[in-house]
Each structure stands twice: as C-alpha cells, then as structure tokens.
XYZ file of C-alpha atoms in Angstrom:
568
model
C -4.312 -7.239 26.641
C -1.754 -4.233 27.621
C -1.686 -3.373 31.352
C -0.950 0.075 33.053
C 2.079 -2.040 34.042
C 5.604 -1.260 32.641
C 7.898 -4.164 32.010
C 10.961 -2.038 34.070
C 8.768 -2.877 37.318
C 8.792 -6.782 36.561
C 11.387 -9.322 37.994
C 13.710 -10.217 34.927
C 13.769 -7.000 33.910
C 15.049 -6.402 37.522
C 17.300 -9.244 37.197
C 18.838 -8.191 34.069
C 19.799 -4.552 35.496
C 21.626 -6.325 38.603
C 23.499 -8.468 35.598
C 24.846 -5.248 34.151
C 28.084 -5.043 36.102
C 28.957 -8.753 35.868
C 28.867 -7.848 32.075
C 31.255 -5.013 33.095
C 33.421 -7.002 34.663
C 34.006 -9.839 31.222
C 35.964 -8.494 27.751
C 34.794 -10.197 24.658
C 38.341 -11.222 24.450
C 37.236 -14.022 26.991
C 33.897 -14.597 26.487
C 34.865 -15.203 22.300
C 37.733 -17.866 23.813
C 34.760 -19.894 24.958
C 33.728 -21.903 22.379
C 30.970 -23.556 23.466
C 29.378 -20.164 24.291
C 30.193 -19.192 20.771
C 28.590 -22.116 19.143
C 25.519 -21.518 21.045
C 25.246 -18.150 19.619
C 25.109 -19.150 15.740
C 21.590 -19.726 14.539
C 20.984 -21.109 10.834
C 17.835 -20.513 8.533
C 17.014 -20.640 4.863
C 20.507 -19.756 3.885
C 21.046 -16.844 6.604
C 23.376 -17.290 9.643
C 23.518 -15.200 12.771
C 26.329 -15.090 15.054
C 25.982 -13.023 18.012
C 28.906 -14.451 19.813
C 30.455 -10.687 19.949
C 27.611 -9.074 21.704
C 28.813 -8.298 25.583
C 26.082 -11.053 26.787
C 26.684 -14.463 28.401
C 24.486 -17.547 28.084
C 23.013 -16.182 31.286
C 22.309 -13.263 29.857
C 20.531 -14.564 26.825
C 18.503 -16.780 29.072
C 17.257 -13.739 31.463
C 16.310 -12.178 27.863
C 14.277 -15.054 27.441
C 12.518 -14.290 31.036
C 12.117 -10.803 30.285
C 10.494 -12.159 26.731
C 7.924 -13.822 28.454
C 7.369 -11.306 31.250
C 6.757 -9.169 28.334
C 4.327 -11.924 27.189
C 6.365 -11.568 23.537
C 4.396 -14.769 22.626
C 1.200 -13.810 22.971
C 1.923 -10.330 20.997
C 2.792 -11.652 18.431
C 0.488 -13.906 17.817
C -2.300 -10.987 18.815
C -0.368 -9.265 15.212
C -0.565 -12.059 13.117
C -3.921 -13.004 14.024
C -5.307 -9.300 12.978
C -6.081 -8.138 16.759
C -6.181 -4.101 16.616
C -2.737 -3.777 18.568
C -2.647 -0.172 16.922
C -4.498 0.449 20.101
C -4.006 4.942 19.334
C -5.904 4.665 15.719
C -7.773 1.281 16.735
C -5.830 -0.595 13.593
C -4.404 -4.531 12.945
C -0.910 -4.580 12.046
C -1.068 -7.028 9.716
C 1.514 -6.168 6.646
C 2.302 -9.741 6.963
C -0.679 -10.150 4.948
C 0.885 -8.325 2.074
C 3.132 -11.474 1.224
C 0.987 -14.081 2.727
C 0.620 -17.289 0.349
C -2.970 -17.032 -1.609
C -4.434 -20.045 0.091
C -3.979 -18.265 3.753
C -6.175 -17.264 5.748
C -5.234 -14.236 7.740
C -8.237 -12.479 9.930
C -9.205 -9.154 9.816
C -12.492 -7.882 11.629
C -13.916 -11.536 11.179
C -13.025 -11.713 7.145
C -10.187 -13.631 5.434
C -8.275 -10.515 3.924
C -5.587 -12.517 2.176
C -8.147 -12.795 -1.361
C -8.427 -9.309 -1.563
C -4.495 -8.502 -1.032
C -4.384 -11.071 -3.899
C -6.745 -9.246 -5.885
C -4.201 -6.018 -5.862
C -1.552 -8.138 -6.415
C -3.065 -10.006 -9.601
C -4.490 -6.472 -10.601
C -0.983 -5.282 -10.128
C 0.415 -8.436 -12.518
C -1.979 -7.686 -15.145
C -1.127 -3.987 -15.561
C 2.713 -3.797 -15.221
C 2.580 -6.947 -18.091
C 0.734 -5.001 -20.263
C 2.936 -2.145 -20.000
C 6.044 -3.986 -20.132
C 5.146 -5.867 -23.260
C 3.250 -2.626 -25.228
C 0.100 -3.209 -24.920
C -0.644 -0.392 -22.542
C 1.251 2.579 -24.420
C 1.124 6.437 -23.512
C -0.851 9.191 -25.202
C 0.966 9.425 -28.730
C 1.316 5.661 -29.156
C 5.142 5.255 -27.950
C 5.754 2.286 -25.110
C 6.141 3.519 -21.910
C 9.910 2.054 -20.700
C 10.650 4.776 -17.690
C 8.812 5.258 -14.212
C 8.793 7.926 -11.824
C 7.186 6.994 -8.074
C 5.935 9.818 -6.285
C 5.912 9.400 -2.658
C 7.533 9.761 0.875
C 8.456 8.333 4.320
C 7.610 4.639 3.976
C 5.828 5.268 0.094
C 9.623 5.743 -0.675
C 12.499 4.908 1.263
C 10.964 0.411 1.444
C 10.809 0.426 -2.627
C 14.080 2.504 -3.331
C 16.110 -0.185 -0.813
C 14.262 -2.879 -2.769
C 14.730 -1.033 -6.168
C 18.484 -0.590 -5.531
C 19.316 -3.805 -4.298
C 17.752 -5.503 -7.614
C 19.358 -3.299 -9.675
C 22.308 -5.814 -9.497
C 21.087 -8.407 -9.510
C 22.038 -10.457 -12.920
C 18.153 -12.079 -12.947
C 16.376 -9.014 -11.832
C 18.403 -6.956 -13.851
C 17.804 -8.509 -16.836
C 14.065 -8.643 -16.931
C 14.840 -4.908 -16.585
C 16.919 -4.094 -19.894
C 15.402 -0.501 -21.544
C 13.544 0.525 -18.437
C 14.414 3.272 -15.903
C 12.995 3.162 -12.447
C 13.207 6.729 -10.553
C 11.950 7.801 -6.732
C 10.374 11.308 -6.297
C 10.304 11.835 -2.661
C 11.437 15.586 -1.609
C 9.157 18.141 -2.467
C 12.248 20.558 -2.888
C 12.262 21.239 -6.930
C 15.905 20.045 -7.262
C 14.292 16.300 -6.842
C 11.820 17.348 -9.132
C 14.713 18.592 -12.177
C 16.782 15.203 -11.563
C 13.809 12.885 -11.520
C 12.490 14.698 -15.137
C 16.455 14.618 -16.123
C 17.194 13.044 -19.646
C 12.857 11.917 -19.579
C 10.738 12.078 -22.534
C 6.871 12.845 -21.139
C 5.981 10.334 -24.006
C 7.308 7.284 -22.656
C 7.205 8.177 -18.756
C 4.467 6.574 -16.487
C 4.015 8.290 -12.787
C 2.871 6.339 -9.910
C 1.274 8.431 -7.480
C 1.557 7.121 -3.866
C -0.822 8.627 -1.481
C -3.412 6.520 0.960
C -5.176 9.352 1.390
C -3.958 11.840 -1.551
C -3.768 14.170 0.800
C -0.113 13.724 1.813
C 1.571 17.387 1.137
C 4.542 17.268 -0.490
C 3.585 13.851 -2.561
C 0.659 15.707 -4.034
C 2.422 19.110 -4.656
C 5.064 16.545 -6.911
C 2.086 15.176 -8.004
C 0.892 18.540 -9.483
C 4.307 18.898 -10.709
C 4.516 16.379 -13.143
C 1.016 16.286 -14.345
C 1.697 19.801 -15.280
C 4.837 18.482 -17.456
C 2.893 15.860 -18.967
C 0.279 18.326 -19.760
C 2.405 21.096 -21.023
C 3.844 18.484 -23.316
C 1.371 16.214 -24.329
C -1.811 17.933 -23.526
C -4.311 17.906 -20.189
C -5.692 14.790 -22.014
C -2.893 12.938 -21.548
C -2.586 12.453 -17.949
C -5.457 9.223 -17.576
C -2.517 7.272 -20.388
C 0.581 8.515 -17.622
C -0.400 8.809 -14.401
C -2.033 6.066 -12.119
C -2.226 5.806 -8.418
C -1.395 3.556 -5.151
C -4.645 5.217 -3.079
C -7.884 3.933 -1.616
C -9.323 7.685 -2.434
C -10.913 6.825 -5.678
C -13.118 9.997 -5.589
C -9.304 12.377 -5.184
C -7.870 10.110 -7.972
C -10.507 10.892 -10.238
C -10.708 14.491 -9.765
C -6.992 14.691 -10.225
C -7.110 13.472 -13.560
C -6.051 9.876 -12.942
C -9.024 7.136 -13.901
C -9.962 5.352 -10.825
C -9.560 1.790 -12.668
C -6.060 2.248 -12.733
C -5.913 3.212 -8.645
C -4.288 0.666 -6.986
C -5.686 -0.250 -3.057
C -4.108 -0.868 0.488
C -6.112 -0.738 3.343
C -5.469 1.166 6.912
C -3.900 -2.166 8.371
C -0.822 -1.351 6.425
C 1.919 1.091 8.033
C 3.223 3.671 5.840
C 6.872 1.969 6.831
C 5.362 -1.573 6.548
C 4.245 -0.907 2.676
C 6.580 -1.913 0.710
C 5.040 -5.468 0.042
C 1.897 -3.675 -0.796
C 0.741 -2.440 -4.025
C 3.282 1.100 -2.521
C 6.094 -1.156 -3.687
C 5.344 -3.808 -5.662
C 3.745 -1.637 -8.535
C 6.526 0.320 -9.483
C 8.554 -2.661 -8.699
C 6.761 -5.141 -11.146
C 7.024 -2.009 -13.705
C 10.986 -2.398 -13.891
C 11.377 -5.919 -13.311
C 8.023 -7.576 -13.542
C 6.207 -9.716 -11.282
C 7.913 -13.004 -10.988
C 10.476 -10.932 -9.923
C 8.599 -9.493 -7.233
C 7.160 -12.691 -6.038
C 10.138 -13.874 -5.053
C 10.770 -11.234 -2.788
C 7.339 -11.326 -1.749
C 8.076 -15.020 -0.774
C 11.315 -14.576 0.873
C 9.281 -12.152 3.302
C 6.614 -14.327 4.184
C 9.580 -17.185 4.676
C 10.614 -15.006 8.099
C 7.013 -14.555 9.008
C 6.407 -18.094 8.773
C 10.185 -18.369 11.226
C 8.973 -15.822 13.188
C 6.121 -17.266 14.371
C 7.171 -20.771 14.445
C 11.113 -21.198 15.639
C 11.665 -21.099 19.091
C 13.070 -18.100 20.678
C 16.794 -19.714 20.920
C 16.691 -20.081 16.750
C 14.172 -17.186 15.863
C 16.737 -14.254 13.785
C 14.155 -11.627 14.370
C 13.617 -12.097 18.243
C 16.989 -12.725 19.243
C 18.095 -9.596 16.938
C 15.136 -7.773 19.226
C 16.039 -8.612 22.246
C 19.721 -7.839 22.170
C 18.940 -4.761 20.701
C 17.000 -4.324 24.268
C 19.957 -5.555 25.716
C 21.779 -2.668 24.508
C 19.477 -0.008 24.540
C 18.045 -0.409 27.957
C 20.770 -2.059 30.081
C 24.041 -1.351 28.710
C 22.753 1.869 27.535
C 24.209 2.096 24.262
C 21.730 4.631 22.381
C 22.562 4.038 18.451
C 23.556 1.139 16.248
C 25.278 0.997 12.862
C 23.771 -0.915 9.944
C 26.643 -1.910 7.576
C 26.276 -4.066 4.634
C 29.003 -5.508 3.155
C 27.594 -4.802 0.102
C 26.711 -1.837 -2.614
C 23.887 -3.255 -3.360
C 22.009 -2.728 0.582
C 23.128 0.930 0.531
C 19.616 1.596 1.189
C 19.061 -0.338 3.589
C 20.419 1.857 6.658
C 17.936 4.583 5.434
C 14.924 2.351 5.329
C 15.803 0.767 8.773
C 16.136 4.274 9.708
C 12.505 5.012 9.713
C 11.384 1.390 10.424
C 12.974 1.781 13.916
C 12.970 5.157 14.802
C 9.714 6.310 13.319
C 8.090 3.152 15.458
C 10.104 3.026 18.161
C 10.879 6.686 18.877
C 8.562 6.949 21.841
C 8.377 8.230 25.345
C 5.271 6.740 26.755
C 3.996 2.486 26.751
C 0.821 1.621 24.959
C -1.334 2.908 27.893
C 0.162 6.324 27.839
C 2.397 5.708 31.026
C 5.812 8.051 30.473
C 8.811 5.236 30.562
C 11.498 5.586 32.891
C 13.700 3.881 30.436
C 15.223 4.751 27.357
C 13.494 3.209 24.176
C 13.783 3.109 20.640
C 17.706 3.620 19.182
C 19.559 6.076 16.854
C 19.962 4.157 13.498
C 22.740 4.574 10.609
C 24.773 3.185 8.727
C 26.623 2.995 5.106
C 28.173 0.378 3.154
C 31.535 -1.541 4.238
C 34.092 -0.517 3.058
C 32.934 3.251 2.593
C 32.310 3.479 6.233
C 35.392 2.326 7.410
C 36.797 5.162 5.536
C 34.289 7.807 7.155
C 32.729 6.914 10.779
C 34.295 3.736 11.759
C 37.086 6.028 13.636
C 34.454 6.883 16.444
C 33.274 3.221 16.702
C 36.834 1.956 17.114
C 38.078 4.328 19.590
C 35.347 6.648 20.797
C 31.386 5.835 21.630
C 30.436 2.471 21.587
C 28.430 1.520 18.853
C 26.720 -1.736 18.773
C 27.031 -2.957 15.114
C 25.097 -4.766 12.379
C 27.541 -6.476 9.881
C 25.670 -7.531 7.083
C 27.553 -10.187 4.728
C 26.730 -12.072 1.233
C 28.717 -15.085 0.402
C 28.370 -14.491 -3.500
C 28.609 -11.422 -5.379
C 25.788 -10.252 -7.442
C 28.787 -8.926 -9.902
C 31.813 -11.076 -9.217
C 35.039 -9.864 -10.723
C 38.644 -11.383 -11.049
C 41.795 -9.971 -11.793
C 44.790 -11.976 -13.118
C 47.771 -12.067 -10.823
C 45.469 -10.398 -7.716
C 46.013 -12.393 -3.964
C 42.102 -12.273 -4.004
C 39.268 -11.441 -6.016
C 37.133 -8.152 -4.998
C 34.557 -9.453 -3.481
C 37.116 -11.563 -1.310
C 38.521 -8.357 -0.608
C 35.188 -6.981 0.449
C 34.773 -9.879 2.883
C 37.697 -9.913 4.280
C 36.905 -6.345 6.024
C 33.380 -7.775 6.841
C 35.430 -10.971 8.904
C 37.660 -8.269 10.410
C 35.920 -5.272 11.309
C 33.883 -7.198 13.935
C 37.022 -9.085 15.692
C 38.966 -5.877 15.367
C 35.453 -3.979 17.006
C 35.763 -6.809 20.227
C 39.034 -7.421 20.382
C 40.850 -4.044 20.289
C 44.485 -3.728 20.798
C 46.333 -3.313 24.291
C 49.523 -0.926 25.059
C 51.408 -4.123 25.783
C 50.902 -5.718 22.333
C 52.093 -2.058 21.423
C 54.938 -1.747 23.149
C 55.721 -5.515 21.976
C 55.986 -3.838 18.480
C 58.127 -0.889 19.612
C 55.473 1.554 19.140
C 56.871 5.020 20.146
C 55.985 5.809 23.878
C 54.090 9.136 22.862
C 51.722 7.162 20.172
C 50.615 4.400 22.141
C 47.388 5.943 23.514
C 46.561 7.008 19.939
C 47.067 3.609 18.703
C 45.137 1.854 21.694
C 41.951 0.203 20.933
C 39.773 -0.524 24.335
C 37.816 -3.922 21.965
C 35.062 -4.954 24.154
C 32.850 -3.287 21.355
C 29.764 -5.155 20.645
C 28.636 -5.959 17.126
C 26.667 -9.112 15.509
C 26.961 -10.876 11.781
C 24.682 -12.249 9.558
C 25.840 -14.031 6.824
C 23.791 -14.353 3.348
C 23.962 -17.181 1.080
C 23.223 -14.422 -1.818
C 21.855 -11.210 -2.462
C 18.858 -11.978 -5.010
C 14.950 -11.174 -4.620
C 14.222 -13.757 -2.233
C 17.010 -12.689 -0.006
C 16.155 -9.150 0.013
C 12.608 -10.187 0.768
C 13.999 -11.869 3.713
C 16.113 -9.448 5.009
C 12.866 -6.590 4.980
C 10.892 -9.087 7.326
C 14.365 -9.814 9.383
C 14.602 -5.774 9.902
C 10.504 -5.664 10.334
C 10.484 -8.137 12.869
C 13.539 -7.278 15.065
C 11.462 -3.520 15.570
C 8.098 -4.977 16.821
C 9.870 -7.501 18.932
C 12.066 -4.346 20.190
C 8.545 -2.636 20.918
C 6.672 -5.493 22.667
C 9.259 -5.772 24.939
C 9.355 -2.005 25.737
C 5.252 -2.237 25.984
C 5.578 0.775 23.128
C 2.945 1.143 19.974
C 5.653 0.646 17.544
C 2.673 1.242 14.746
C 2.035 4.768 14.937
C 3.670 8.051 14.456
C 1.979 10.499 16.244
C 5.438 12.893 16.548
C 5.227 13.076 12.562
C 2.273 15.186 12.959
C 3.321 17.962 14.583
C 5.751 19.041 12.069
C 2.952 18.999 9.384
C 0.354 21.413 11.351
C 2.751 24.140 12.048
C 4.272 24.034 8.434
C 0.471 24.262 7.384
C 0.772 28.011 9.348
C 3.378 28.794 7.523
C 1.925 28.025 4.334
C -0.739 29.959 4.822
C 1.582 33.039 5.867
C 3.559 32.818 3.222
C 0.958 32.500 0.804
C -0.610 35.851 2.376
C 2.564 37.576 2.214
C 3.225 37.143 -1.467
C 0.020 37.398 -2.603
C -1.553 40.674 -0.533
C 1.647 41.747 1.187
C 0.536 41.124 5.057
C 2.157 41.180 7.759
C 4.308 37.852 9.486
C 1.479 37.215 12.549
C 1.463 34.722 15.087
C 5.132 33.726 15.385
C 7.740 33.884 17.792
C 10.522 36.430 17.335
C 13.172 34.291 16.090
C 11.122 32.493 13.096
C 8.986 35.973 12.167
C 12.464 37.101 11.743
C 13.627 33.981 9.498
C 10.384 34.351 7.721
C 11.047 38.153 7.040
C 14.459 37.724 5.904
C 13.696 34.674 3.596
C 10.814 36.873 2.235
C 12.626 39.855 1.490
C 15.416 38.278 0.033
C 13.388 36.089 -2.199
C 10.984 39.128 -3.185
C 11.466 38.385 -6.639
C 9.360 35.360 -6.752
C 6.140 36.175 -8.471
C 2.831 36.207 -6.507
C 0.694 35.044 -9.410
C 3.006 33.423 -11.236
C 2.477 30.895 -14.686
C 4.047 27.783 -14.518
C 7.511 27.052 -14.561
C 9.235 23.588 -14.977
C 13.191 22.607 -14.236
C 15.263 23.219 -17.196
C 17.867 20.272 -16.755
C-alpha cells in the first residue's frame, strides 16, 4: 500500500542526488567512446530497439535507478495495476486499460470478476456494427451507404484515436481497407471545428459517433447538438437513430438525445479518459474507416508491451527504463521538458497525445497521500516531426536549454519513394537527420575544431555547440498497426512508471476541473446578459471588464436566436 512516506526521503534517491555532480563532471563525448557502456544501453524487443547510450547517465547511474525502482517498490505497483487493485486511490478506481487489448482467453480481475469477456463483448459488438456499415447493410435514413465519419469528443475521446487515425492513414494495408471512406475528429467546441468537420459532407452518408462516458462532457455535447441539428435540418428529426450512435455507459442520456441505446457502445470507470483509445472511444470509429482486423492488430501490438512490461526484467523492459530516465532528468538533472520527435509524418500526432498522457497524469504537486513534494514532477511535453522541427525549435535545443530528446525512427517507409540519379532515396534522407540529430545533440562542436576550420574569430561563439545534450532512440522495424499499437503502450507505460516512482496518482485529473466550474459561471452570466440584459456580477475587475467589452462588441448576436449552421 502507499505510505505518508515520499521516495526523496529514501536512500537511493539520496544516493542518486550526491551522483549529480559526478554526472557534471563526464561529456557524452566520453562516456559514447566507451563501448561497452554503449552496448549495455541497447535493449531489443519485437522489432523495437532502444539505445540510451546518449543520456548523461553511467552504468552506475542506471544501477542506482534500479535501487530507487525498488525503493519505490515499482514491482509491486505494477503488478497492484495489472491485477485490478483500486490504485486510483482519489475516485477509488482500477487502472486497468490494459484490459482493453487483453487476449479473450485472459483473465484480468476487477472487484472479484474476470472483466476481460465483457471488454470482448464491446469489442465483438463493435465488429459486428462497423461490418455492417462498411459493407451496406446498415445504411442512413434515405437508403444511401454511409462511407464518412465524424467523432465527437475531447481530451483523451480525441487526441488517442486521431494519433492512431493519422498514423494508419499511410499505411498501404490500413489504407486500403479504407478506399471511399473519410474519417474526421470533432474536438473544439469553437464553430470553426464545427464548419471544417461538416466541409464537403453530405448528412446522407455521414455517421456521428458521440463520445461521452457520462454525456455530460460540455463542449462534446454542445457539438453533439450541433450536428444532430444538421442532420435534422436536412434529413428530418427522424433521422438521427440511422446517424448518430454513441461511446457512453448513460443509456438513459443516449436515448433521450435521440440516439437508440442498442447502438451505445460501453466502457466502464476503470478506463482513463487518456487511456481510451483501445476502448470502444477508439476502436469504433477506428473499425469504421479501416475495419476490425485492422484494429486488432493494433490492439495486439499493445497488449505485446503489456505482456514486456510485466515480464522483462528491468535492464530489458522499454517502458521502465524510458521511466526512469525520464526521472533521471526531471528530478536530478533538473531538466523540466522533453521533445517527442518522430522521424516520421505519419506520428505527427503523437507529441500531442503524449502531451496529455504525461502531463494531464503527471502534472501534480502532491504524492498519493496528499503530502506536497519537495521535488519537481511530471515534465513539459512537445514535439513535431523530424525534419520540420529541425527547421523550427531545434535552434534552442542545440544551443540554448537543454532538452532531453525522444528520437523516434522507422526502418521502412510506409510510402517509399526513389528518384533516378538521387545519392539516396527520401526516406534515407529522412534517416539520415534521425542518425545525426542525436550525435550532433551530444557531441556539439568546440571553438578549437572551429578555429581548425578558420572560422572567423567574431563567429565562433555563434557557431559553438556545448553537446553534452541528452537524447535517446528507438528504432522501429515499421510503422504498421501493430507497431503503432506498440508504441501507445511504450508511451502508456513510461508515464505510470514515471508516477510510481514519484509516489504521484498519475490516474486522475483533478486540475481539469477547475477550469470547467468557473466557465460554468460564466455561462450562466452570459446567458443572463443576452437574454434579460443583467448586469456582469460576481467577477473580479479585470474579467467583468473582458466580459463587458466582449459583450458589447458582440451585441449583435441574437438572444433568442433560430438555428444557424456553418456555411462552408
């Protein structure tokens, strides 16, 4: 069980603050000319190689990770996840998305019952439907096949399927079982995402996914509204129950919105919002554009890292050593962000999923029991596809903050090309940034090796790189379903391990909330206000002045007024 106790008071922790400055003292240029060190840094599975040979750790350092792992009792959490133990100790929940992809003859405990069957009951649920709309069977209200879908959701309903969604979209198997269909994300409840997700749509052949566990969720339901009231104004009231369906366990809010609660997908409260993508959140739409085989395979590449995670040992497990030298340099060196870069269009999602994987779960300021840390947790996450971001933030990473980095590699293209009389093909070209960037990143370039090239005296600070900059590589065999799949859990993984060791609830979001009340106030005043002309009451001066300003200058909005769709 958690104790009051905070990890920074324990002995390796202790150990590993002392080891800072001998870190200080080393330059990756040495500690990459050791290559024994470096060999014992590469880790292999299932077609996915890590080398964190350029992080600024030793093999001494690695090993009093390992002591601070076990201080942490990392272990024994983890097994307490997988084995359905309520470590969502604020809202008295299992964490158990693992579940989601688990094989159908395992047996995963939840509150005494086997849970896997009924996750396998959504997902066979979920096969069944998306065939018969993929083949024509299922059609919409005036008989026409229904070949584009629009998700409605946010936070994790959203940004998990969209990095899925965009990574397929490549993807010559994937993309092929998705010929004629159109797959769009409705997350921002600002009408411009409305008028580009409706773009160039026919209501006749459009299916909406609603994604709401409670359909409650604001600005989903307000989108929600939205569309039925385009499907209606085309097609009739009548029409919804043929184009709308929902991912929800609130059959009694499904059915009074008009959707018929036989075509409501479940999840259940053990699933994280930002953990939900392998639920019936993602895999619905998913199996819509590409159908289900598809999405097995990605279901199956995810549950290939649980199986890794909970078996290798900690010197060949991906996800824990990626967690613990993100510890490393969060809470030690005190590097406070990391870049996510992909060597590859097709992952240029990814950063904004990880985004809210790690920051919405890690972002905390007190452990498990509610004791305020004395240590910096959680880390700023970003990141866009190599070689875009070489062109945009990579100038700061090379010569001003340090930045750990994630280089993110695949060995084959999902759309090789080759041009005649080229030195290499593009994807080579690709690569051979992804192989550079990191010994560029920990290597640098001194004034000597300047001067060496009689680089003017005035530019040689400008053109001196310090190195010593830490980054890590993993290396795909392939970008395809499976692969994805595994790279989710990877990602998933690294965060709790990150949060175990911190002695964090890396499963809830209470900070989310606050947002949501107060922009309930303002609802309400700004309903008042238009409708019956009141006065702005119960603000401070600076946002009843913003308020009055936005309302007088928008005074031409109607208080009553009939409905209006985008015109794009």
């Amino acid at each position: 069980m958690a104790s009051s106790v905070l990890i920074c008071d324990s002995q390796p922790w202790k150990d590993l603050k002392a080891h800072v400055e001998d870190i200080k003292k080393t330059h990756l240029r040495d500690l990459l000319s050791d290559t024994e060190r470096c060999k014992s840094m590469t880790v292999e599975f299932d077609g996915i190689v890590l080398d964190y040979s350029r992080q600024q750790a030793t093999v001494h350092t690695v090993d009093k990770l390992y002591n601070l792992a076990e201080a942490a009792l990392l272990k024994e959490k983890i097994h307490r996840m997988f084995n359905g133990e309520r470590i969502n100790s604020t809202e008295d929940r299992s964490v158990l998305h693992v579940a989601l992809r688990a094989a159908r003859n395992a047996v995963i405990n939840s509150d005494g019952k086997n849970i896997v069957p009924y996750v396998w009951n959504v997902l066979d649920k979920i096969k069944e439907f998306s065939e018969r709309v993929r083949n024509g069977s299922w059609v919409g209200a005036t008989g026409k096949a229904l070949t584009n879908v629009i998700a409605i959701g946010i936070g994790g309903s959203f940004l998990g399927p969209l990095f899925v969604h965009t990574a397929l979209q490549t993807d010559s198997e994937a993309s092929q079982c998705a010929k004629g269909r159109q797959l769009r994300f409705l997350a921002n409840v600002d009408p411009i995402d409305v008028a580009r997700n409706i773009a160039g749509l026919n209501p006749e052949t459009t299916l909406v996914v609603v994604v709401s566990k409670t359909f409650t969720t604001a600005e989903t339901m307000l989108n929600a509204r939205t569309l039925r009231a385009w499907i209606s104004k085309e097609l009739g009231p009548s029409a919804v129950a043929k184009h709308m369906v929902a991912v929800s366990t609130n059959l009694t809010l499904v059915e009074k919105f008009g959707i018929d609660p036989n075509n409501a997908f479940a999840f259940w409260d053990w699933v994280g919002g930002r953990y939900s993508v392998c639920s019936a959140v993602g895999v619905l739409p998913l199996s819509l554009q590409y159908g289900f085989s598809i999405v097995e395979k990605f279901l199956k590449g995810a549950s290939s890292i649980d199986q890794h995670f909970t078996s290798a040992s900690f010197e060949k497990n991906i996800p824990v050593l990626l967690g613990l030298l993100s510890v490393w340099n969060v809470s030690f060196l005190e590097y406070p962000a990391r870049a996510i870069l992909p060597y590859s269009q097709g992952l240029e999602k990814l950063a904004p999923h990880i985004q809210q994987v790690s920051m919405e779960s890690n972002g905390k300021g007190v452990s498990i029991d509610g004791v305020p840390l004395p240590f910096e947790a959680g880390e700023i996450d970003f990141g866009e596809p190599g070689t875009n971001g070489q062109h945009s933030f990579y100038q700061l990473i090379h010569q001003g903050r340090v930045i750990p980095c994630d280089f993110i590699g695949v060995v084959k293209s999902q759309q090789p090309v080759y041009l005649e009389g080229e030195v290499v093909n593009n994807h080579d070209e690709l690569m051979s940034n992804f192989f550079a960037q990191a010994d560029a990143l920990a290597y640098g370039k001194t004034a000597e090796q300047l001067q060496k090239e009689n680089v003017q005296q005035h530019l040689i600070p400008h053109k001196t790189f310090s190195g010593n900059r830490p980054s890590l590589s993993i290396l795909l065999s392939s970008l395809d379903a499976y692969k994805v799949g595994q790279l989710l859990a990877i990602y998933e993984h690294r965060v709790a391990v990150q949060g175990f060791i911190w002695g964090i609830n890396s499963f809830d979001q209470w900070g989310v909330e606050l947002g949501k009340s107060l922009a309930t106030q303002v609802r309400k005043q700004l309903n008042a206000s238009r409708t019956k002309g009141g006065p702005i009451e119960g603000f401070n001066f600076s946002t009843t002045t913003m308020l009055a300003r936005y309302l007088k200058e928008s005074s031409d909005v109607p208080a009553n007024p009939q409905t209006l769709l985008p015109r794009i």
